[in-house]
JSON list of C-alpha atoms in Angstrom, two decimals:
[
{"chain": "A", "resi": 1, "resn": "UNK", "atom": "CA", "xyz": [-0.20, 10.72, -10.96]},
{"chain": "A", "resi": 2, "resn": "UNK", "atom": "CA", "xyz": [-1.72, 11.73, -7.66]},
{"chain": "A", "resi": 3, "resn": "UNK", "atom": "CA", "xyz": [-0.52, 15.08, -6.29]},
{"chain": "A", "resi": 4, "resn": "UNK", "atom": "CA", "xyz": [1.32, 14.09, -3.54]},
{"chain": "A", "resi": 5, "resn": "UNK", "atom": "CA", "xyz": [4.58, 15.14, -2.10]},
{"chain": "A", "resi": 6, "resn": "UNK", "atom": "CA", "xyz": [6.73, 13.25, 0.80]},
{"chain": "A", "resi": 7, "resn": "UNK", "atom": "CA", "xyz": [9.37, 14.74, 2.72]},
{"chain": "A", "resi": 8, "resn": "UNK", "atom": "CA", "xyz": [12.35, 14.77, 3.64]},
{"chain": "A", "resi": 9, "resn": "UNK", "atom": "CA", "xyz": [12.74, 11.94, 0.87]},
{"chain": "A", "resi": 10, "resn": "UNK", "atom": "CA", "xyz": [16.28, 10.48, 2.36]},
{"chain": "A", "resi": 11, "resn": "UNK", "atom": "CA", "xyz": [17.00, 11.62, 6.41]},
{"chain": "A", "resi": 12, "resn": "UNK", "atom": "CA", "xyz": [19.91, 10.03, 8.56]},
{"chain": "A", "resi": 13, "resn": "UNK", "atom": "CA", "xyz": [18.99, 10.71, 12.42]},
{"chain": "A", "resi": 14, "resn": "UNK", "atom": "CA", "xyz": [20.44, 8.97, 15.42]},
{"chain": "A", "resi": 15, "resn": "UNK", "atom": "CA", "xyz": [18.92, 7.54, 18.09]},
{"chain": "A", "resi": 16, "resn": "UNK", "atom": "CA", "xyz": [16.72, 9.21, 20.80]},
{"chain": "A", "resi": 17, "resn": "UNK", "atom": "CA", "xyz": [16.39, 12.55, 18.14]},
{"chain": "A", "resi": 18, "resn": "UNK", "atom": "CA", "xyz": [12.84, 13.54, 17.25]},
{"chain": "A", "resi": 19, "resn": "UNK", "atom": "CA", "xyz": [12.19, 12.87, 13.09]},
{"chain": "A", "resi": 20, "resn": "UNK", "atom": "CA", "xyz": [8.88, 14.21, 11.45]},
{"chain": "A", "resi": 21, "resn": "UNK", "atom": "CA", "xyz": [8.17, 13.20, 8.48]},
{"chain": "A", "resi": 22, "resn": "UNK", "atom": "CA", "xyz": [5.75, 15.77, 6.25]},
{"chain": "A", "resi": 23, "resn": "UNK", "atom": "CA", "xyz": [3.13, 14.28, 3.29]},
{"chain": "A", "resi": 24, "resn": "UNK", "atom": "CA", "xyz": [1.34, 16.74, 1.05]},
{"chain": "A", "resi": 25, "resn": "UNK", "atom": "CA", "xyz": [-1.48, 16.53, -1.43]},
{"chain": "A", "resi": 26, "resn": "UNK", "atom": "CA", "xyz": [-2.72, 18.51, -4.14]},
{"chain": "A", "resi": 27, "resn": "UNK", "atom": "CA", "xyz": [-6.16, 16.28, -4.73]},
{"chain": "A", "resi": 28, "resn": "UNK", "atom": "CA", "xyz": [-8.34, 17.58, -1.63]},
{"chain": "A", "resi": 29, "resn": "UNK", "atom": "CA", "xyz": [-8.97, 13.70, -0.57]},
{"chain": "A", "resi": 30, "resn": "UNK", "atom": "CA", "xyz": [-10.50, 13.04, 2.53]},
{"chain": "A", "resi": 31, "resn": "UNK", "atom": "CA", "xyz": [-8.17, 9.97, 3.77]},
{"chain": "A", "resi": 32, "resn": "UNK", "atom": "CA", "xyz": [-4.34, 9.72, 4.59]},
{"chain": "A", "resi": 33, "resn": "UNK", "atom": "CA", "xyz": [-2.23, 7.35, 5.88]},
{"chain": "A", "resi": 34, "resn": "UNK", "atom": "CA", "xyz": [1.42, 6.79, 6.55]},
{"chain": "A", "resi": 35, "resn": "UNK", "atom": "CA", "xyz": [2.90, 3.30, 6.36]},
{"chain": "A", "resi": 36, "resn": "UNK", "atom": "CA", "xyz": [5.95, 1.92, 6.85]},
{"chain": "A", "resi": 37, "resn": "UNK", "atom": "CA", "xyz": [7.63, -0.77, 4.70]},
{"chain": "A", "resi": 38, "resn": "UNK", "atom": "CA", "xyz": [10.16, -3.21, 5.51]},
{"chain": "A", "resi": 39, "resn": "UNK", "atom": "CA", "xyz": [11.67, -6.40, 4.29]},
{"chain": "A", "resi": 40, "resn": "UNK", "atom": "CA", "xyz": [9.33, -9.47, 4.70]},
{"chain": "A", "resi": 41, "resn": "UNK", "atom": "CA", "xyz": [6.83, -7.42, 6.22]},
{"chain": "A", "resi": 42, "resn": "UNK", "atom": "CA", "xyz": [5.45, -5.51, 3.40]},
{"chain": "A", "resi": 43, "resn": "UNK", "atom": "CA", "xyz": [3.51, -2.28, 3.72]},
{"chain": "A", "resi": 44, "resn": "UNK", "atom": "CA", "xyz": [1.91, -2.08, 7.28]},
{"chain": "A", "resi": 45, "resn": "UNK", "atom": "CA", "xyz": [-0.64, 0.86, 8.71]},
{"chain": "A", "resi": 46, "resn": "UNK", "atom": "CA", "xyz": [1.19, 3.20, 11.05]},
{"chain": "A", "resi": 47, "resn": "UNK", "atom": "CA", "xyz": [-1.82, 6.04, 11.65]},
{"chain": "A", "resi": 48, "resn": "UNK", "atom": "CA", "xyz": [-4.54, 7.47, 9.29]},
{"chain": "A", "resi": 49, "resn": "UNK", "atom": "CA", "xyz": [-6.65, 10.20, 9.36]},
{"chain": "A", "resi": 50, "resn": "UNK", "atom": "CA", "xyz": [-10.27, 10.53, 7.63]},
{"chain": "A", "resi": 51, "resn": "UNK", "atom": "CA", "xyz": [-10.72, 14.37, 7.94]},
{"chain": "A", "resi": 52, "resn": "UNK", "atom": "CA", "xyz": [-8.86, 17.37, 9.53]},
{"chain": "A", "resi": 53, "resn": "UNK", "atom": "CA", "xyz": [-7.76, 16.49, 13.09]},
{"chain": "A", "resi": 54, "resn": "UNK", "atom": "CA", "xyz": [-9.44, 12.86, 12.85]},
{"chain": "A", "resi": 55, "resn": "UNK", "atom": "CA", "xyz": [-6.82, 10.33, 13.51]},
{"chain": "A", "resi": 56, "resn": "UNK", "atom": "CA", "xyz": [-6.38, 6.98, 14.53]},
{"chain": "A", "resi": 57, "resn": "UNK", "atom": "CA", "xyz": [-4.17, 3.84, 15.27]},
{"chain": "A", "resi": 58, "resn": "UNK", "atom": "CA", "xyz": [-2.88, 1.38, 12.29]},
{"chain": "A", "resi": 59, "resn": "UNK", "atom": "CA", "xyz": [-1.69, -2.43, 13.51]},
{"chain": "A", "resi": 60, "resn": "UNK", "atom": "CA", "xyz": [2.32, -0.59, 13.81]},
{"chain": "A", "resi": 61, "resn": "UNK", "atom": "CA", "xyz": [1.79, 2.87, 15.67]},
{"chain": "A", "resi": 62, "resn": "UNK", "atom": "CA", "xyz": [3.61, 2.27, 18.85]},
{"chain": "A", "resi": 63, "resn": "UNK", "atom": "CA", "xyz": [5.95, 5.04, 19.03]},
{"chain": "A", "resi": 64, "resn": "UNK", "atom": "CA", "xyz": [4.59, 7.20, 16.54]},
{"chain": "A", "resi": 65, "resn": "UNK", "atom": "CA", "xyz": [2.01, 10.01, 16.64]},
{"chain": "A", "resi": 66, "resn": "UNK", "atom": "CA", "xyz": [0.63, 12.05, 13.45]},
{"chain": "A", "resi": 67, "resn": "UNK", "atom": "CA", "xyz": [-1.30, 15.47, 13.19]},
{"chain": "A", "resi": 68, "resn": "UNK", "atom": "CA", "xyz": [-3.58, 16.68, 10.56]},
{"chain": "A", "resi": 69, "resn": "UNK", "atom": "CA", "xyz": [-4.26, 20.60, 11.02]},
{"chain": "A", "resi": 70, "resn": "UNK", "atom": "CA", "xyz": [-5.12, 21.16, 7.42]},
{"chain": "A", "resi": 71, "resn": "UNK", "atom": "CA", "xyz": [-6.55, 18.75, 4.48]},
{"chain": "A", "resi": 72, "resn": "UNK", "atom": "CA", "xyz": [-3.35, 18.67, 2.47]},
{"chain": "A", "resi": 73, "resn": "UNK", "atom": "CA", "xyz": [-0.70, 17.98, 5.30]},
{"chain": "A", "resi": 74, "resn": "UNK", "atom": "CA", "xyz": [-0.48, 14.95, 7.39]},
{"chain": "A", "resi": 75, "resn": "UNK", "atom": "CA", "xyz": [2.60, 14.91, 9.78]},
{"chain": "A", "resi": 76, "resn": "UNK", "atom": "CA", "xyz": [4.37, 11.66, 10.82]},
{"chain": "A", "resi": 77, "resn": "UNK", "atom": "CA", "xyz": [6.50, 12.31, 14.35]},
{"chain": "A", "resi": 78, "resn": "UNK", "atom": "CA", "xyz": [8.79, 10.09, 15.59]},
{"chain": "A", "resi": 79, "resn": "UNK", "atom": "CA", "xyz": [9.32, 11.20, 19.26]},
{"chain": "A", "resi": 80, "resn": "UNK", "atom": "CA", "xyz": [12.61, 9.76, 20.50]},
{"chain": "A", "resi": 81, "resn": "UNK", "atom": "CA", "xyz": [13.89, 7.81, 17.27]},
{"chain": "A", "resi": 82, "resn": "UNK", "atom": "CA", "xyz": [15.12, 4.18, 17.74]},
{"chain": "A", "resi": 83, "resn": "UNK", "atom": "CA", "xyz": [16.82, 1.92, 15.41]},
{"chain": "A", "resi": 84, "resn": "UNK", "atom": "CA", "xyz": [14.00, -0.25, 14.83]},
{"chain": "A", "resi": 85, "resn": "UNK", "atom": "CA", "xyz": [11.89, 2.78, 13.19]},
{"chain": "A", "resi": 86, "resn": "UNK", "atom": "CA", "xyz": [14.04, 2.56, 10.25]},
{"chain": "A", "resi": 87, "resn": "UNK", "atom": "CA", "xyz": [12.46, 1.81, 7.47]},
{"chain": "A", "resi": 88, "resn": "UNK", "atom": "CA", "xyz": [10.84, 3.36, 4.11]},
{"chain": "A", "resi": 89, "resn": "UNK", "atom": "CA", "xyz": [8.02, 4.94, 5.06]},
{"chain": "A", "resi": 90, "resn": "UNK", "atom": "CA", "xyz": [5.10, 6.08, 2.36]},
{"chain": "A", "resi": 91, "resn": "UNK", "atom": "CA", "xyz": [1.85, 8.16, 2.61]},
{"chain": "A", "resi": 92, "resn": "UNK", "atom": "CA", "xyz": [-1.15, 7.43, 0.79]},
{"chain": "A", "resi": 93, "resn": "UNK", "atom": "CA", "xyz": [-4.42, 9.24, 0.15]},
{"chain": "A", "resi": 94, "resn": "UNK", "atom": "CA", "xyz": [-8.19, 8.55, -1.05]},
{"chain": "A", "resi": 95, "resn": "UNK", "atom": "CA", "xyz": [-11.07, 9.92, -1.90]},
{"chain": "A", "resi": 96, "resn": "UNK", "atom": "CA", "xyz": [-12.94, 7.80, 0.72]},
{"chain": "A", "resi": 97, "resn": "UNK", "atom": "CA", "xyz": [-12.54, 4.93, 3.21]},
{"chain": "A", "resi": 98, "resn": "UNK", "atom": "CA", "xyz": [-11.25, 1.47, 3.00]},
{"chain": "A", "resi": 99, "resn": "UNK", "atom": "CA", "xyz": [-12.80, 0.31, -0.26]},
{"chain": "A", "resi": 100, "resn": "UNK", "atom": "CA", "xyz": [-11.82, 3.53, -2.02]},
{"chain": "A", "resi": 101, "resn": "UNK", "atom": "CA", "xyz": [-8.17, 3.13, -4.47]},
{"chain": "A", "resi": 102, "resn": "UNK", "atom": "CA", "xyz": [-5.38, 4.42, -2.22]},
{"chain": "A", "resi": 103, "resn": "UNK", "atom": "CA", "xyz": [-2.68, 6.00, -4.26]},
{"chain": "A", "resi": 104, "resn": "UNK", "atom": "CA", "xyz": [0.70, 6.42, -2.27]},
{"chain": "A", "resi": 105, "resn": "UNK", "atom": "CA", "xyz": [3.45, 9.12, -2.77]},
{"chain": "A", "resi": 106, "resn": "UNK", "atom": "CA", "xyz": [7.24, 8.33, -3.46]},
{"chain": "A", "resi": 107, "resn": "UNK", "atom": "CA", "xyz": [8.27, 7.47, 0.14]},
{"chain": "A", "resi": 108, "resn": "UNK", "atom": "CA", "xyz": [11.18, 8.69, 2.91]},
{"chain": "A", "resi": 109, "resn": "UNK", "atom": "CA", "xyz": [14.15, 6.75, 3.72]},
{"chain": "A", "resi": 110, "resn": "UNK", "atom": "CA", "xyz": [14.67, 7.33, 7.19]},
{"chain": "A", "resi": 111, "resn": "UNK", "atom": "CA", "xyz": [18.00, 5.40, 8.24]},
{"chain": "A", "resi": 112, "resn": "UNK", "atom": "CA", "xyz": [18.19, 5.77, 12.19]},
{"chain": "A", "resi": 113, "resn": "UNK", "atom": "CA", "xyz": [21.59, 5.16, 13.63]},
{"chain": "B", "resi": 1, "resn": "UNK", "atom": "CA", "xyz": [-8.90, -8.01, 12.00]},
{"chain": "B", "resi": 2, "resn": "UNK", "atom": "CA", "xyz": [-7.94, -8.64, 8.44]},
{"chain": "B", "resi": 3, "resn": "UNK", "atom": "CA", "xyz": [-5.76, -11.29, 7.32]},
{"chain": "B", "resi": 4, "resn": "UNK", "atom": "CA", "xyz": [-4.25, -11.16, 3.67]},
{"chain": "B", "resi": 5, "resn": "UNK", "atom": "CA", "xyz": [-1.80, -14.38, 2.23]},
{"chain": "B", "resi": 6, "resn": "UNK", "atom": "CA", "xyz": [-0.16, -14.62, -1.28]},
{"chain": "B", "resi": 7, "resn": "UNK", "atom": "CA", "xyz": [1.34, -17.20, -3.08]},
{"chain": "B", "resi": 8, "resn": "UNK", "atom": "CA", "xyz": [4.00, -18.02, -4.12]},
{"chain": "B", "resi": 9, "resn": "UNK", "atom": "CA", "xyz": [6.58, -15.44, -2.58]},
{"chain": "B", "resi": 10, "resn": "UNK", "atom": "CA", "xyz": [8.45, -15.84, -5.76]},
{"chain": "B", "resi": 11, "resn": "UNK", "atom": "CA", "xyz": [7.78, -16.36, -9.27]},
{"chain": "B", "resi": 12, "resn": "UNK", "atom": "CA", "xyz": [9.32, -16.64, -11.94]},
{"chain": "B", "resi": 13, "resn": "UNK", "atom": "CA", "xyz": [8.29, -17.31, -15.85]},
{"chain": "B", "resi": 14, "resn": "UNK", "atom": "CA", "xyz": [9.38, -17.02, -19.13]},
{"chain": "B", "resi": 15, "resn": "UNK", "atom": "CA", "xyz": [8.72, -13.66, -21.84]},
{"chain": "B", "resi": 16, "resn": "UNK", "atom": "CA", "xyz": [5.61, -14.28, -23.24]},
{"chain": "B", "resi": 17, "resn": "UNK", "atom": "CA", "xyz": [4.15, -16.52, -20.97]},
{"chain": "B", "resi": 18, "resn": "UNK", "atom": "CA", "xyz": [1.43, -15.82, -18.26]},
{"chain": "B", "resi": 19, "resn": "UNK", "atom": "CA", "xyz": [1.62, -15.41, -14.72]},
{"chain": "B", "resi": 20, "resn": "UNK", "atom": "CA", "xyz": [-1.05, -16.03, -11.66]},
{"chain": "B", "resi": 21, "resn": "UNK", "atom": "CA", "xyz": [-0.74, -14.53, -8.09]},
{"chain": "B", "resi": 22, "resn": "UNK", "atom": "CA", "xyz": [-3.00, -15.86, -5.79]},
{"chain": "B", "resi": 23, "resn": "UNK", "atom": "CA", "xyz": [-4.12, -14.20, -2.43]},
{"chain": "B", "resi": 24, "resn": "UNK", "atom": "CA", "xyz": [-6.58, -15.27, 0.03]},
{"chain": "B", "resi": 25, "resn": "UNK", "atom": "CA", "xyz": [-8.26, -13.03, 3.03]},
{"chain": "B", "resi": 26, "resn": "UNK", "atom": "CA", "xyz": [-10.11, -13.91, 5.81]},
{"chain": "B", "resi": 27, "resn": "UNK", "atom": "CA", "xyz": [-12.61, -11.41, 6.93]},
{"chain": "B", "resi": 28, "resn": "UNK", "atom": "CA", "xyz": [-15.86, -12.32, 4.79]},
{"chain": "B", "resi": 29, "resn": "UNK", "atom": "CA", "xyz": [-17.23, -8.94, 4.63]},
{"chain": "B", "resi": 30, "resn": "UNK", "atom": "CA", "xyz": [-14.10, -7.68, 2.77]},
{"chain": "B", "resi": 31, "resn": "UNK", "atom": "CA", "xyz": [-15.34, -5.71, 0.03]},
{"chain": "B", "resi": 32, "resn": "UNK", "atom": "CA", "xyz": [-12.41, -4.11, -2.10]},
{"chain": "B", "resi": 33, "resn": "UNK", "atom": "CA", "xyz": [-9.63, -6.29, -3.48]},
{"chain": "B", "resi": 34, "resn": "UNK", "atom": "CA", "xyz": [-6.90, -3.67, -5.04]},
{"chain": "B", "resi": 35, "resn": "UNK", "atom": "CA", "xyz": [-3.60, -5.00, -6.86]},
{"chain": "B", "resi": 36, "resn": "UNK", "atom": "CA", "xyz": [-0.44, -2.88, -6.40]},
{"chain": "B", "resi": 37, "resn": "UNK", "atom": "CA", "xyz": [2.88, -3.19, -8.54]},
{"chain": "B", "resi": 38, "resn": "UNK", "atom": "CA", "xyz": [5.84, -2.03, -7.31]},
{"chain": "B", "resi": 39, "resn": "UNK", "atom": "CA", "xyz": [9.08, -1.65, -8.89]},
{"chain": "B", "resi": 40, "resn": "UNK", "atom": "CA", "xyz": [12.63, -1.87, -7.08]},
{"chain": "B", "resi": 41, "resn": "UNK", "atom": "CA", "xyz": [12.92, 1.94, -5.02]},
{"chain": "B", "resi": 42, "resn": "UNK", "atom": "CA", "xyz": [9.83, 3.20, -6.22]},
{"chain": "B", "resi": 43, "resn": "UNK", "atom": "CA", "xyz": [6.23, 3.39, -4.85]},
{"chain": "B", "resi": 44, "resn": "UNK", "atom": "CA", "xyz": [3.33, 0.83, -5.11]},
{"chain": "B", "resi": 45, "resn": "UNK", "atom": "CA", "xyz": [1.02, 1.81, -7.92]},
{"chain": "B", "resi": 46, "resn": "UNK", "atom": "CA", "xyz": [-2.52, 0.58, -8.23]},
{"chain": "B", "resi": 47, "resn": "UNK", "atom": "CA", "xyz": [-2.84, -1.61, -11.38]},
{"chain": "B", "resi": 48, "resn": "UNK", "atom": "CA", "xyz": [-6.23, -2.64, -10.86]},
{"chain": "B", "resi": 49, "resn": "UNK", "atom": "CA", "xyz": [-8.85, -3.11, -8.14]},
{"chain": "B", "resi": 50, "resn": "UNK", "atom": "CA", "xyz": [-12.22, -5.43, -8.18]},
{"chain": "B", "resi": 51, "resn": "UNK", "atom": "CA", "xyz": [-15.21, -5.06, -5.63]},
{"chain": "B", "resi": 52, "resn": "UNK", "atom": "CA", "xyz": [-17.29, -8.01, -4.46]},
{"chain": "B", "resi": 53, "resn": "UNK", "atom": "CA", "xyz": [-20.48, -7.49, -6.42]},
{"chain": "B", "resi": 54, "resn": "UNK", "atom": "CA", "xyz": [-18.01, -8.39, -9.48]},
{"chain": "B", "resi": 55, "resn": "UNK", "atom": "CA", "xyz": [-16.33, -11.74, -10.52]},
{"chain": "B", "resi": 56, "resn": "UNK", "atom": "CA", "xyz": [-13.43, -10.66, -13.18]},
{"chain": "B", "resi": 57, "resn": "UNK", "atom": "CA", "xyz": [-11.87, -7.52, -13.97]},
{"chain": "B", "resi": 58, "resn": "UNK", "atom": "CA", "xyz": [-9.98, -6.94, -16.85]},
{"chain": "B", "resi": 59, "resn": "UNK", "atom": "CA", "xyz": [-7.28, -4.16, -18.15]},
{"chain": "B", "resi": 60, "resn": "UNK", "atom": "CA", "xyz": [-5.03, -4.98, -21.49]},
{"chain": "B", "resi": 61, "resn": "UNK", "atom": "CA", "xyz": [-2.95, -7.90, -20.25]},
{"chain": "B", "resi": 62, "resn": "UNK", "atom": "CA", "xyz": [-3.95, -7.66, -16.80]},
{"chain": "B", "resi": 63, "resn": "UNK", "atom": "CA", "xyz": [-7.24, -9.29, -14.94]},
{"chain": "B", "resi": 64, "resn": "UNK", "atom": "CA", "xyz": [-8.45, -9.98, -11.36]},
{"chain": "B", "resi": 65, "resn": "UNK", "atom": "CA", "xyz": [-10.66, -12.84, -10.34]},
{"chain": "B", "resi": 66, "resn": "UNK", "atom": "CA", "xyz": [-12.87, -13.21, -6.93]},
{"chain": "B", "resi": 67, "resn": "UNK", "atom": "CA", "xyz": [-13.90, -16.11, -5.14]},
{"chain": "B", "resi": 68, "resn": "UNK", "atom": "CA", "xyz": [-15.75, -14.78, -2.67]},
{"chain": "B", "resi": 69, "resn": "UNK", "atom": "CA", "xyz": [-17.38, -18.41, -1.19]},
{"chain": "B", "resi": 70, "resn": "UNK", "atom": "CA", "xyz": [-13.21, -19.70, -1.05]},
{"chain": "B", "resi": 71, "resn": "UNK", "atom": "CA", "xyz": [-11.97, -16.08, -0.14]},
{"chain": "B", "resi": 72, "resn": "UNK", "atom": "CA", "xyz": [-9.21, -15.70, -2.86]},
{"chain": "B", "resi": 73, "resn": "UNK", "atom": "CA", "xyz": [-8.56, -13.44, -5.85]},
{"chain": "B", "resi": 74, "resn": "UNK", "atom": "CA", "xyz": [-5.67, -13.48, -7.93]},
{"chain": "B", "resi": 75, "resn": "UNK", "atom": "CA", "xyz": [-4.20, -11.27, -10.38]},
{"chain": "B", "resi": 76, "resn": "UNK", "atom": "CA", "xyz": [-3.43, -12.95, -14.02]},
{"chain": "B", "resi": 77, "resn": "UNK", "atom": "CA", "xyz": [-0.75, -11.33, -16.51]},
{"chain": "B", "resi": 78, "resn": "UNK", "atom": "CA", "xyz": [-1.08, -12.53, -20.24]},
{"chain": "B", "resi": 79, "resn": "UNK", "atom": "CA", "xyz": [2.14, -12.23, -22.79]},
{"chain": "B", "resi": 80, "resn": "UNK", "atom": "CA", "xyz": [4.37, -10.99, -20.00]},
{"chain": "B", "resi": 81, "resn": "UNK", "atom": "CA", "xyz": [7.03, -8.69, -20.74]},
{"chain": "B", "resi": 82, "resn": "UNK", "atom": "CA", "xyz": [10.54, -8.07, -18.77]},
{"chain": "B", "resi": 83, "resn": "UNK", "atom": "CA", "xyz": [8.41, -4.48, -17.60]},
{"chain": "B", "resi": 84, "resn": "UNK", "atom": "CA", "xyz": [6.47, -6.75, -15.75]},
{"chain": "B", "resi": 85, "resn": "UNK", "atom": "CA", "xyz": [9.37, -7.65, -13.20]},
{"chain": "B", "resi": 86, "resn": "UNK", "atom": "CA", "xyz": [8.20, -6.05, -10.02]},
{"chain": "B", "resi": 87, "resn": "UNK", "atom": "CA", "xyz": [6.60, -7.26, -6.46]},
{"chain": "B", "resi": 88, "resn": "UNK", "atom": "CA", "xyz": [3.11, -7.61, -6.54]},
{"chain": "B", "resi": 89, "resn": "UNK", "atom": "CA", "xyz": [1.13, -6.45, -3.50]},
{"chain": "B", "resi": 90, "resn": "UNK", "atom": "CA", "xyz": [-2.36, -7.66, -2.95]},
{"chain": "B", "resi": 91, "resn": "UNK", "atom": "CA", "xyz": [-5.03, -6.40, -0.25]},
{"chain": "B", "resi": 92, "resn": "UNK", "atom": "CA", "xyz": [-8.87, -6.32, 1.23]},
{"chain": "B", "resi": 93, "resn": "UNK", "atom": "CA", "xyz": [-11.03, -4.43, 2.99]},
{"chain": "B", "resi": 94, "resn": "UNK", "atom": "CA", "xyz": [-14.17, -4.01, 4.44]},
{"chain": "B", "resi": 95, "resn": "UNK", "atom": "CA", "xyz": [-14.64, -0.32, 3.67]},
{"chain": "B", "resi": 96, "resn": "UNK", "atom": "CA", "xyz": [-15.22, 2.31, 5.77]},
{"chain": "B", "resi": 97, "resn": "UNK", "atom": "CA", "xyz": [-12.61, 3.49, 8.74]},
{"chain": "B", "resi": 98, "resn": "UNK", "atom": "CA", "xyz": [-11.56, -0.03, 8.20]},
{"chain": "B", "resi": 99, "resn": "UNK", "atom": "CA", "xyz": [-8.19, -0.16, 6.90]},
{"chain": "B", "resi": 100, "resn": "UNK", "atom": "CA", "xyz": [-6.59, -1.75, 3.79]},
{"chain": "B", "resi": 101, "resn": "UNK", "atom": "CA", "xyz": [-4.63, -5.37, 4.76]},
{"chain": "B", "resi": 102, "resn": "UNK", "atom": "CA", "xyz": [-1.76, -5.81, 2.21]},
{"chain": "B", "resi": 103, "resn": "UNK", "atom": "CA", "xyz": [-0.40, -9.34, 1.72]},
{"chain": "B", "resi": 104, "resn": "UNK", "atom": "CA", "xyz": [3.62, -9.54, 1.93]},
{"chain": "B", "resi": 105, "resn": "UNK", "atom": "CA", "xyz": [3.79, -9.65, -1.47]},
{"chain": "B", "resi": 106, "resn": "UNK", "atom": "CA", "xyz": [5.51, -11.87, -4.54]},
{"chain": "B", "resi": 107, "resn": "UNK", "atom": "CA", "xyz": [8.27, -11.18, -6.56]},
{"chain": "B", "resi": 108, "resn": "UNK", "atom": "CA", "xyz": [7.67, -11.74, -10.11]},
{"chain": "B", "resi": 109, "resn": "UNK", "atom": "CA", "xyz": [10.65, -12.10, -12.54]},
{"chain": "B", "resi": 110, "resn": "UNK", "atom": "CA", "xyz": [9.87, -12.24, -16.04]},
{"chain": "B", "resi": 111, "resn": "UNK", "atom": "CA", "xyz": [12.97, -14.11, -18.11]},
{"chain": "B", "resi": 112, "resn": "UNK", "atom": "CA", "xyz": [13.49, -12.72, -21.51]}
]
C-alpha cells in the first residue's frame, strides 16, 4: 500500500470554526489531491498540487484553500466551516499527472455541526 | 471539461456469475481509463487501469475494455465471489494538469 497518512481521521467541528485537514506521504510523488466524497456525488476534486507550492482549483474548491510547503504534506483548510463541508474527505497521490494511477489514503470524517 | 457516466447504478448477480460495468466519457482526448473498488468505510483502491493505445486489459478475474470511436470502457468480473461486493468507481483523463473525472459509481452485490 501507498505510504500515505490522513489526519485527523474522525473530527466533529461546528459551524464558522476553522478545520485543517493534514495528508502525508512516504513515496516522494509529485501530485496530490484532496477530494471530497459524498452520497450520489461520488469522489469530486477539491484542490491539487503538482509540486511544492504549485496548487490549483478542482470542480468543488469554493471555500477551501490547501498549502504544500514540503513534498510529503499537503494541507486541506477549511476557513469558516459550514454544514455543507461535511463530508469524507480523501487525499490521493501520483507519480505524475492525470494519466498516472492515483492511489488515495484512508480518508477524514469531518461531521460539521 | 470531462464528463464520466456509469451504468447501471446498481447491480446485482449471482456467485459465480459475471458482471459488466459500463462507463462512457466525453472528452475524446481522454487518455487513462482507471477502475477503483471500494468497499463500505474504506478507501477506493485501483484494481486496474487501461490507456488508449490498448483495447483489453486483463488481471485474474478482472478485465477492462476501450471503445475509443463510442467513448466507453467497462470493467468485466468473471466467477464473482461475495469479496466482490463493493462500489465500483470508473474515470478518464486527458493527462497532464488535467484532472481525473470519476463516474458516480455502481454498487455491485454479489448473491451467494
Amino acid at each position: 500500500d501507498a505510504g500515505i497518512t490522513q489526519s485527523p481521521r474522525h473530527k466533529v467541528t461546528e459551524t464558522g470554526t476553522p478545520v485543517t485537514l493534514r495528508c502525508h506521504q512516504t513515496e516522494n510523488h509529485r501530485y496530490m489531491y484532496w477530494y471530497r466524497q459524498d452520497p450520489g456525488h461520488g469522489l469530486r476534486l477539491i484542490h491539487y498540487s503538482y509540486g511544492v507550492k504549485d496548487t490549483d482549483k478542482g470542480e468543488v474548491s469554493d471555500g477551501y484553500s490547501v498549502s504544500r510547503s514540503k513534498t510529503e504534506d499537503f494541507l486541506l483548510t477549511l476557513e469558516s466551516a459550514t454544514s455543507s463541508q461535511t463530508s469524507v474527505y480523501f487525499c490521493a497521490i501520483s507519480e505524475g499527472g492525470g494519466n498516472q494511477p492515483q492511489h488515495f489514503g484512508d480518508g477524514t470524517r469531518l461531521s460539521i455541526l | 471539461g470531462e464528463n464520466v457516466e456509469q451504468h447501471p447504478s446498481t447491480l446485482s448477480v449471482q456467485e459465480g456469475d459475471s458482471a459488466v460495468i459500463k462507463c462512457t466519457y466525453s472528452d475524446s482526448a481522454s487518455n487513462y481509463f482507471p477502475w477503483y473498488k471500494q468497499e463500505l468505510g474504506k478507501r477506493p483502491q485501483l484494481i486496474i487501469d487501461i490507456r488508449s493505445n490498448v483495447g483489453e486489459k486483463k488481471d485474474q478475474r478482472i478485465a477492462v475494455t476501450l471503445n475509443k470511436t463510442a467513448k466507453h470502457f467497462s470493467l468485466h468480473i468473471t466467477e464473482t465471489q461475495p469479496e466482490d461486493s463493493a462500489v465500483y468507481f470508473c474515470a478518464a483523463s486527458r493527462g497532464g494538469n488535467n484532472r481525473l473525472a470519476f463516474g458516480k459509481g455502481n454498487q455491485v452485490v454479489v448473491i451467494p
